[in-house]
């Protein structure tokens, strides 16, 4: 039993490996057989990474960023019995518009997958006269309907909260440029209908902590807990050899999530293993999803590794919330409502 309550389903068949007794740093540990998805996982796809999974009909389903052999990223559907071993549909996900006509994005990367009420939503970065957020919905993982693009360019790293807050859908996003973006804070927007978005708020900015001093971006869908919304996000530092992407943790106010209650000054996970340090883009750990079990407080974090692989890491609600609180440093622009 966990003291910190996870407000989600029980998923007794989620993947799990016990952690060590003592932790030198954050209480987050890797699956020993990482990466769970290796190179050339699918015909015409060289790498799968930065992907999102969730429980579905007693098994697991996911939307996967597949880098095609022509270099263009797209999203593929994957299926798994255990959320570790995955099989992928060879065809890209086929999107239609609200009238049922083909509506395929030019490219699609960094998908997130979130269930709100009885509908599954996929958000990704696609082309809308530059890098922008695309949004689609499905109820059966057979028909995927793209809805209006929520934001004007340039924006990335959108992720919905898993339930409406004060009657509205709420989405995190990270305004950016159309390139490798040397800046970036996390914002939040609300919508009554997923078409019209407003009440934009600043959630939190890059910080003076060196590991997240260049930019930050939303990662997995925030997890509802008795302490607030537990958010795993990515934070980026700049080095003489390029960016380094680590995983950070924060807890947002449950009714007013643009207010940050706790923000961990330390990264929770940073590139250390060969599959995180070596690949198409070295030194990238990029969280996109979690699977959680309310009964035990167990959390599995799915993260992209070096723009080449998918990795799996674990933590527990009690341990990670205690660590975030113990090492919390918030600034005025974290704790205020983010409206200027
Ligand atoms: C970001 C995104 C991610 C990628 C990261 C590191 O801008 O494009 O997809 O993992 O860069 O290359």
Tab-separated table of C-alpha atoms and ligand atoms in Angstrom:
chain	number	residue	atom	x	y	z
A	1	UNK	CA	0.000	0.000	0.000
A	2	UNK	CA	1.146	3.418	-0.840
A	3	UNK	CA	0.540	6.484	1.372
A	4	UNK	CA	0.483	8.753	-1.639
A	5	UNK	CA	-2.649	7.681	-3.510
A	6	UNK	CA	-2.510	7.320	-7.285
A	7	UNK	CA	-5.909	8.191	-8.682
A	8	UNK	CA	-5.954	5.848	-11.646
A	9	UNK	CA	-6.972	2.298	-12.471
A	10	UNK	CA	-5.500	-0.828	-10.974
A	11	UNK	CA	-3.171	-2.370	-13.537
A	12	UNK	CA	-1.932	-5.527	-11.807
A	13	UNK	CA	-0.258	-6.796	-15.005
A	14	UNK	CA	1.890	-3.683	-15.476
A	15	UNK	CA	5.597	-4.386	-15.878
A	16	UNK	CA	7.505	-4.287	-12.618
A	17	UNK	CA	10.958	-4.953	-11.210
A	18	UNK	CA	11.814	-4.189	-7.570
A	19	UNK	CA	14.329	-1.405	-7.027
A	20	UNK	CA	17.490	-1.478	-4.929
A	21	UNK	CA	17.216	-1.006	-1.141
A	22	UNK	CA	19.386	2.128	-1.159
A	23	UNK	CA	19.489	4.912	-3.727
A	24	UNK	CA	22.512	7.115	-4.314
A	25	UNK	CA	20.281	9.632	-6.070
A	26	UNK	CA	16.626	9.720	-7.094
A	27	UNK	CA	14.541	6.579	-6.423
A	28	UNK	CA	14.118	5.735	-10.110
A	29	UNK	CA	15.630	2.554	-11.522
A	30	UNK	CA	15.914	1.087	-14.988
A	31	UNK	CA	14.531	-2.145	-16.391
A	32	UNK	CA	17.604	-4.398	-16.505
A	33	UNK	CA	16.919	-5.564	-20.088
A	34	UNK	CA	16.647	-2.076	-21.538
A	35	UNK	CA	16.285	-1.024	-24.230
A	36	UNK	CA	12.929	-2.748	-24.679
A	37	UNK	CA	12.777	-1.751	-28.367
A	38	UNK	CA	15.975	-1.998	-30.406
A	39	UNK	CA	17.054	-0.898	-33.869
A	40	UNK	CA	15.195	-1.788	-37.084
A	41	UNK	CA	12.057	-2.901	-35.217
A	42	UNK	CA	9.829	-2.837	-38.271
A	43	UNK	CA	10.011	-2.967	-42.053
A	44	UNK	CA	11.152	0.443	-43.357
A	45	UNK	CA	11.593	1.787	-39.810
A	46	UNK	CA	15.144	2.221	-38.545
A	47	UNK	CA	14.425	3.359	-34.985
A	48	UNK	CA	11.528	3.627	-32.564
A	49	UNK	CA	11.798	6.033	-29.599
A	50	UNK	CA	9.864	8.835	-27.795
A	51	UNK	CA	6.655	6.789	-27.688
A	52	UNK	CA	3.569	6.480	-25.501
A	53	UNK	CA	1.767	3.399	-24.201
A	54	UNK	CA	-1.262	2.620	-22.029
A	55	UNK	CA	-3.355	-0.274	-20.735
A	56	UNK	CA	-6.103	-1.364	-23.125
A	57	UNK	CA	-8.609	-4.210	-22.823
A	58	UNK	CA	-6.468	-6.105	-20.310
A	59	UNK	CA	-3.381	-5.768	-22.502
A	60	UNK	CA	-1.381	-2.751	-23.669
A	61	UNK	CA	-1.425	-0.484	-26.680
A	62	UNK	CA	0.869	2.310	-27.797
A	63	UNK	CA	1.634	4.975	-30.339
A	64	UNK	CA	5.234	4.813	-31.448
A	65	UNK	CA	7.505	7.286	-33.145
A	66	UNK	CA	9.046	5.333	-35.986
A	67	UNK	CA	11.885	6.916	-37.936
A	68	UNK	CA	11.363	5.597	-41.454
A	69	UNK	CA	14.359	4.600	-43.550
A	70	UNK	CA	13.843	7.799	-45.554
A	71	UNK	CA	14.458	9.709	-42.301
A	72	UNK	CA	10.917	11.033	-41.942
A	73	UNK	CA	9.250	10.311	-38.563
A	74	UNK	CA	5.757	8.886	-38.383
A	75	UNK	CA	3.465	7.241	-35.829
A	76	UNK	CA	2.795	3.517	-35.718
A	77	UNK	CA	0.441	1.507	-33.542
A	78	UNK	CA	1.925	-1.168	-31.275
A	79	UNK	CA	0.404	-3.985	-29.218
A	80	UNK	CA	1.709	-5.894	-26.238
A	81	UNK	CA	0.612	-8.495	-23.699
A	82	UNK	CA	3.125	-7.357	-21.056
A	83	UNK	CA	4.047	-3.764	-22.054
A	84	UNK	CA	7.642	-4.919	-22.611
A	85	UNK	CA	7.537	-7.006	-25.793
A	86	UNK	CA	5.829	-5.103	-28.590
A	87	UNK	CA	4.566	-5.915	-32.055
A	88	UNK	CA	3.896	-3.096	-34.466
A	89	UNK	CA	1.472	-2.564	-37.301
A	90	UNK	CA	3.493	-2.285	-40.508
A	91	UNK	CA	1.251	0.442	-41.863
A	92	UNK	CA	1.456	3.956	-40.446
A	93	UNK	CA	-1.568	5.074	-38.443
A	94	UNK	CA	-4.147	6.237	-40.958
A	95	UNK	CA	-5.745	9.544	-40.021
A	96	UNK	CA	-8.988	10.979	-41.411
A	97	UNK	CA	-10.651	14.314	-40.814
A	98	UNK	CA	-14.040	14.786	-39.153
A	99	UNK	CA	-15.719	14.113	-42.535
A	100	UNK	CA	-13.899	10.802	-42.911
A	101	UNK	CA	-11.524	12.057	-45.634
A	102	UNK	CA	-7.820	11.154	-45.568
A	103	UNK	CA	-5.894	13.641	-43.454
A	104	UNK	CA	-2.354	12.354	-43.178
A	105	UNK	CA	0.274	14.571	-41.561
A	106	UNK	CA	3.433	15.336	-43.547
A	107	UNK	CA	5.445	14.001	-40.612
A	108	UNK	CA	4.637	13.097	-37.030
A	109	UNK	CA	6.864	12.728	-33.992
A	110	UNK	CA	6.940	12.486	-30.199
A	111	UNK	CA	3.372	11.149	-29.790
A	112	UNK	CA	1.570	11.127	-26.452
A	113	UNK	CA	-1.525	9.018	-25.775
A	114	UNK	CA	-4.088	10.025	-23.133
A	115	UNK	CA	-7.559	8.729	-22.289
A	116	UNK	CA	-10.068	11.344	-21.201
A	117	UNK	CA	-13.495	9.952	-20.339
A	118	UNK	CA	-14.287	7.363	-23.034
A	119	UNK	CA	-11.969	8.645	-25.765
A	120	UNK	CA	-8.261	8.154	-26.484
A	121	UNK	CA	-6.356	11.194	-27.699
A	122	UNK	CA	-3.063	11.249	-29.572
A	123	UNK	CA	-1.005	14.422	-29.626
A	124	UNK	CA	2.159	14.791	-31.636
A	125	UNK	CA	4.386	17.333	-33.302
A	126	UNK	CA	3.586	17.711	-37.000
A	127	UNK	CA	3.806	20.271	-39.749
A	128	UNK	CA	1.379	23.169	-39.739
A	129	UNK	CA	3.503	25.724	-41.623
A	130	UNK	CA	6.240	24.786	-39.152
A	131	UNK	CA	6.441	22.547	-36.107
A	132	UNK	CA	3.074	22.526	-34.344
A	133	UNK	CA	0.796	20.362	-32.236
A	134	UNK	CA	-1.525	17.925	-33.967
A	135	UNK	CA	-4.395	16.189	-32.193
A	136	UNK	CA	-6.457	13.111	-33.058
A	137	UNK	CA	-8.989	10.943	-31.284
A	138	UNK	CA	-10.057	7.329	-31.401
A	139	UNK	CA	-12.404	5.098	-29.466
A	140	UNK	CA	-11.352	1.773	-30.925
A	141	UNK	CA	-7.774	2.194	-32.243
A	142	UNK	CA	-9.147	1.455	-35.708
A	143	UNK	CA	-10.464	4.842	-36.830
A	144	UNK	CA	-8.276	7.832	-35.978
A	145	UNK	CA	-9.936	11.214	-36.487
A	146	UNK	CA	-7.794	14.315	-36.572
A	147	UNK	CA	-9.424	17.313	-34.958
A	148	UNK	CA	-8.513	20.975	-35.353
A	149	UNK	CA	-4.878	21.825	-34.651
A	150	UNK	CA	-5.086	23.260	-31.131
A	151	UNK	CA	-2.338	25.872	-31.368
A	152	UNK	CA	-0.672	28.018	-33.987
A	153	UNK	CA	2.980	27.227	-34.723
A	154	UNK	CA	5.506	26.875	-33.282
A	155	UNK	CA	4.866	24.444	-30.487
A	156	UNK	CA	5.823	20.953	-29.298
A	157	UNK	CA	5.468	18.513	-26.421
A	158	UNK	CA	1.728	18.750	-25.982
A	159	UNK	CA	0.103	16.420	-23.498
A	160	UNK	CA	-3.454	16.394	-22.168
A	161	UNK	CA	-4.301	15.914	-18.513
A	162	UNK	CA	-6.201	12.614	-18.118
A	163	UNK	CA	-9.375	14.297	-16.947
A	164	UNK	CA	-11.133	17.608	-17.340
A	165	UNK	CA	-10.319	20.181	-14.655
A	166	UNK	CA	-13.045	22.631	-13.664
A	167	UNK	CA	-15.070	21.397	-16.663
A	168	UNK	CA	-12.399	21.949	-19.321
A	169	UNK	CA	-9.827	19.855	-21.148
A	170	UNK	CA	-6.352	20.993	-20.109
A	171	UNK	CA	-3.246	20.626	-22.251
A	172	UNK	CA	0.398	21.297	-21.514
A	173	UNK	CA	2.546	22.545	-24.369
A	174	UNK	CA	5.925	24.103	-25.028
A	175	UNK	CA	6.028	27.020	-27.467
A	176	UNK	CA	9.177	26.681	-29.553
A	177	UNK	CA	10.743	27.487	-32.892
A	178	UNK	CA	10.713	25.141	-35.866
A	179	UNK	CA	14.287	23.978	-35.334
A	180	UNK	CA	16.228	22.694	-32.365
A	181	UNK	CA	14.801	25.428	-30.086
A	182	UNK	CA	17.346	26.935	-27.703
A	183	UNK	CA	14.629	28.058	-25.213
A	184	UNK	CA	11.332	26.854	-23.810
A	185	UNK	CA	8.977	26.849	-20.839
A	186	UNK	CA	5.895	24.715	-20.117
A	187	UNK	CA	2.516	26.404	-20.594
A	188	UNK	CA	-1.046	25.197	-20.077
A	189	UNK	CA	-4.227	25.922	-22.055
A	190	UNK	CA	-7.873	25.051	-21.467
A	191	UNK	CA	-10.664	24.140	-23.851
A	192	UNK	CA	-14.341	23.308	-23.366
A	193	UNK	CA	-14.538	21.396	-26.681
A	194	UNK	CA	-10.978	20.645	-27.920
A	195	UNK	CA	-11.454	23.236	-30.677
A	196	UNK	CA	-11.213	26.586	-28.928
A	197	UNK	CA	-8.280	26.977	-26.554
A	198	UNK	CA	-7.676	29.753	-24.054
A	199	UNK	CA	-6.985	30.670	-20.431
A	200	UNK	CA	-3.310	30.168	-21.299
A	201	UNK	CA	-1.055	30.010	-18.253
A	202	UNK	CA	2.664	29.704	-17.647
A	203	UNK	CA	3.305	26.569	-15.590
A	204	UNK	CA	7.069	26.584	-15.129
A	205	UNK	CA	10.205	27.750	-16.862
A	206	UNK	CA	13.679	26.444	-17.491
A	207	UNK	CA	15.510	26.907	-14.239
A	208	UNK	CA	18.866	27.931	-12.911
A	209	UNK	CA	19.551	24.250	-12.211
A	210	UNK	CA	22.136	23.435	-14.836
A	211	UNK	CA	20.494	20.197	-16.013
A	212	UNK	CA	17.369	22.104	-17.157
A	213	UNK	CA	18.776	25.543	-17.860
A	214	UNK	CA	18.171	25.618	-21.661
A	215	UNK	CA	14.572	24.401	-21.999
A	216	UNK	CA	11.983	22.098	-20.516
A	217	UNK	CA	8.973	20.329	-22.008
A	218	UNK	CA	6.032	18.216	-20.932
A	219	UNK	CA	6.608	14.485	-20.952
A	220	UNK	CA	4.167	11.870	-19.710
A	221	UNK	CA	0.552	12.836	-19.017
A	222	UNK	CA	0.407	14.207	-15.463
A	223	UNK	CA	-0.600	11.533	-12.931
A	224	UNK	CA	-3.386	12.420	-10.497
A	225	UNK	CA	-2.269	11.787	-6.896
A	226	UNK	CA	-3.388	12.743	-3.397
A	227	UNK	CA	-0.494	15.287	-3.399
A	228	UNK	CA	-1.353	16.938	-6.720
A	229	UNK	CA	-0.524	16.226	-10.372
A	230	UNK	CA	2.740	14.304	-10.547
A	231	UNK	CA	4.526	15.382	-13.696
A	232	UNK	CA	7.551	13.750	-15.310
A	233	UNK	CA	9.024	16.138	-17.871
A	234	UNK	CA	12.249	16.651	-19.788
A	235	UNK	CA	14.868	19.246	-18.931
A	236	UNK	CA	17.736	20.172	-21.221
A	237	UNK	CA	21.219	21.436	-20.523
A	238	UNK	CA	23.654	22.818	-23.094
A	239	UNK	CA	27.195	21.535	-23.377
A	240	UNK	CA	30.057	22.216	-25.761
A	241	UNK	CA	28.925	19.054	-27.590
A	242	UNK	CA	25.209	19.756	-27.706
A	243	UNK	CA	22.085	19.269	-25.622
A	244	UNK	CA	21.651	16.700	-22.823
A	245	UNK	CA	18.054	15.615	-22.048
A	246	UNK	CA	17.245	14.463	-18.495
A	247	UNK	CA	13.982	13.538	-16.767
A	248	UNK	CA	12.674	15.868	-14.060
A	249	UNK	CA	9.752	15.710	-11.625
A	250	UNK	CA	7.285	18.283	-10.283
A	251	UNK	CA	3.927	18.296	-8.519
A	252	UNK	CA	1.204	20.689	-9.685
A	253	UNK	CA	-1.824	21.914	-7.752
A	254	UNK	CA	-4.759	19.592	-8.345
A	255	UNK	CA	-7.415	22.253	-9.100
A	256	UNK	CA	-5.111	24.920	-10.413
A	257	UNK	CA	-2.309	23.087	-12.235
A	258	UNK	CA	-0.482	26.179	-13.444
A	259	UNK	CA	0.639	26.471	-9.807
A	260	UNK	CA	3.704	24.337	-9.076
A	261	UNK	CA	3.658	23.011	-5.504
A	262	UNK	CA	6.966	21.158	-5.595
A	263	UNK	CA	9.716	21.005	-8.185
A	264	UNK	CA	12.704	18.759	-7.784
A	265	UNK	CA	15.997	20.613	-8.130
A	266	UNK	CA	17.737	17.380	-9.159
A	267	UNK	CA	17.063	15.325	-12.252
A	268	UNK	CA	15.321	12.006	-11.610
A	269	UNK	CA	17.127	10.228	-14.451
A	270	UNK	CA	19.923	11.378	-16.767
A	271	UNK	CA	21.787	9.621	-19.599
A	272	UNK	CA	24.152	7.065	-18.060
A	273	UNK	CA	23.644	3.788	-19.914
A	274	UNK	CA	25.058	3.004	-23.368
A	275	UNK	CA	21.594	3.152	-24.977
A	276	UNK	CA	21.018	6.644	-23.535
A	277	UNK	CA	24.498	8.011	-24.249
A	278	UNK	CA	25.043	6.516	-27.695
A	279	UNK	CA	22.731	6.651	-30.686
A	280	UNK	CA	21.371	8.876	-33.430
A	281	UNK	CA	21.331	11.798	-30.955
A	282	UNK	CA	23.498	10.964	-27.939
A	283	UNK	CA	22.564	11.831	-24.347
A	284	UNK	CA	18.787	11.913	-24.583
A	285	UNK	CA	16.286	10.517	-22.058
A	286	UNK	CA	12.834	11.717	-23.137
A	287	UNK	CA	9.756	10.593	-21.123
A	288	UNK	CA	6.470	10.247	-23.025
A	289	UNK	CA	4.235	7.998	-20.906
A	290	UNK	CA	3.717	6.165	-17.641
A	291	UNK	CA	1.721	3.116	-16.643
A	292	UNK	CA	0.575	3.236	-13.012
A	293	UNK	CA	-1.151	0.891	-10.603
A	294	UNK	CA	-3.388	2.524	-7.999
A	295	UNK	CA	-3.350	-0.521	-5.696
A	296	UNK	CA	0.426	-0.559	-5.213
A	297	UNK	CA	1.567	2.958	-6.162
A	298	UNK	CA	3.881	1.489	-8.801
A	299	UNK	CA	4.857	3.663	-11.735
A	300	UNK	CA	6.562	2.568	-14.972
A	301	UNK	CA	8.086	5.366	-17.030
A	302	UNK	CA	8.502	4.936	-20.811
A	303	UNK	CA	11.211	7.096	-22.280
A	304	UNK	CA	13.026	7.552	-25.545
A	305	UNK	CA	16.762	6.894	-25.441
A	306	UNK	CA	19.271	8.703	-27.668
A	307	UNK	CA	16.617	9.132	-30.393
A	308	UNK	CA	17.201	5.432	-31.092
A	309	UNK	CA	15.513	3.158	-28.521
A	310	UNK	CA	12.711	2.893	-25.968
A	311	UNK	CA	13.674	2.448	-22.318
A	312	UNK	CA	11.619	1.569	-19.269
A	313	UNK	CA	12.247	2.804	-15.730
A	314	UNK	CA	10.373	2.335	-12.477
A	315	UNK	CA	9.553	4.230	-9.333
A	316	UNK	CA	6.950	4.195	-6.565
A	317	UNK	CA	4.541	6.999	-5.693
A	318	UNK	CA	5.692	7.250	-2.056
A	319	UNK	CA	9.370	7.259	-2.908
A	320	UNK	CA	9.320	9.651	-5.834
A	321	UNK	CA	6.926	12.128	-4.199
A	322	UNK	CA	9.058	12.130	-1.017
A	323	UNK	CA	12.208	12.739	-3.092
A	324	UNK	CA	10.612	15.576	-5.095
A	325	UNK	CA	9.366	17.234	-1.877
A	326	UNK	CA	12.665	16.790	-0.052
A	327	UNK	CA	14.567	18.398	-2.940
A	328	UNK	CA	11.955	20.936	-3.962
A	329	UNK	CA	13.056	24.399	-5.026
A	330	UNK	CA	10.355	26.625	-6.492
A	331	UNK	CA	10.645	30.166	-7.795
A	332	UNK	CA	7.964	32.847	-7.848
A	333	UNK	CA	7.095	32.072	-11.477
A	334	UNK	CA	6.522	28.423	-10.566
A	335	UNK	CA	4.182	29.079	-7.654
A	336	UNK	CA	2.166	31.971	-9.058
A	337	UNK	CA	-0.829	31.219	-11.328
A	338	UNK	CA	1.149	32.104	-14.459
A	339	UNK	CA	-1.066	34.910	-15.731
A	340	UNK	CA	0.573	38.236	-16.430
B	1	LIG	C1	13.760	17.477	-29.574
B	1	LIG	C2	12.708	16.594	-30.224
B	1	LIG	C3	12.816	15.170	-29.704
B	1	LIG	C4	14.230	14.669	-29.653
B	1	LIG	C5	15.152	15.677	-29.010
B	1	LIG	C6	16.599	15.256	-29.036
B	1	LIG	O1	13.790	18.744	-30.189
B	1	LIG	O2	12.906	16.607	-31.599
B	1	LIG	O3	12.107	14.350	-30.572
B	1	LIG	O4	14.271	13.488	-28.876
B	1	LIG	O5	15.019	16.910	-29.699
B	1	LIG	O6	17.052	15.082	-30.360
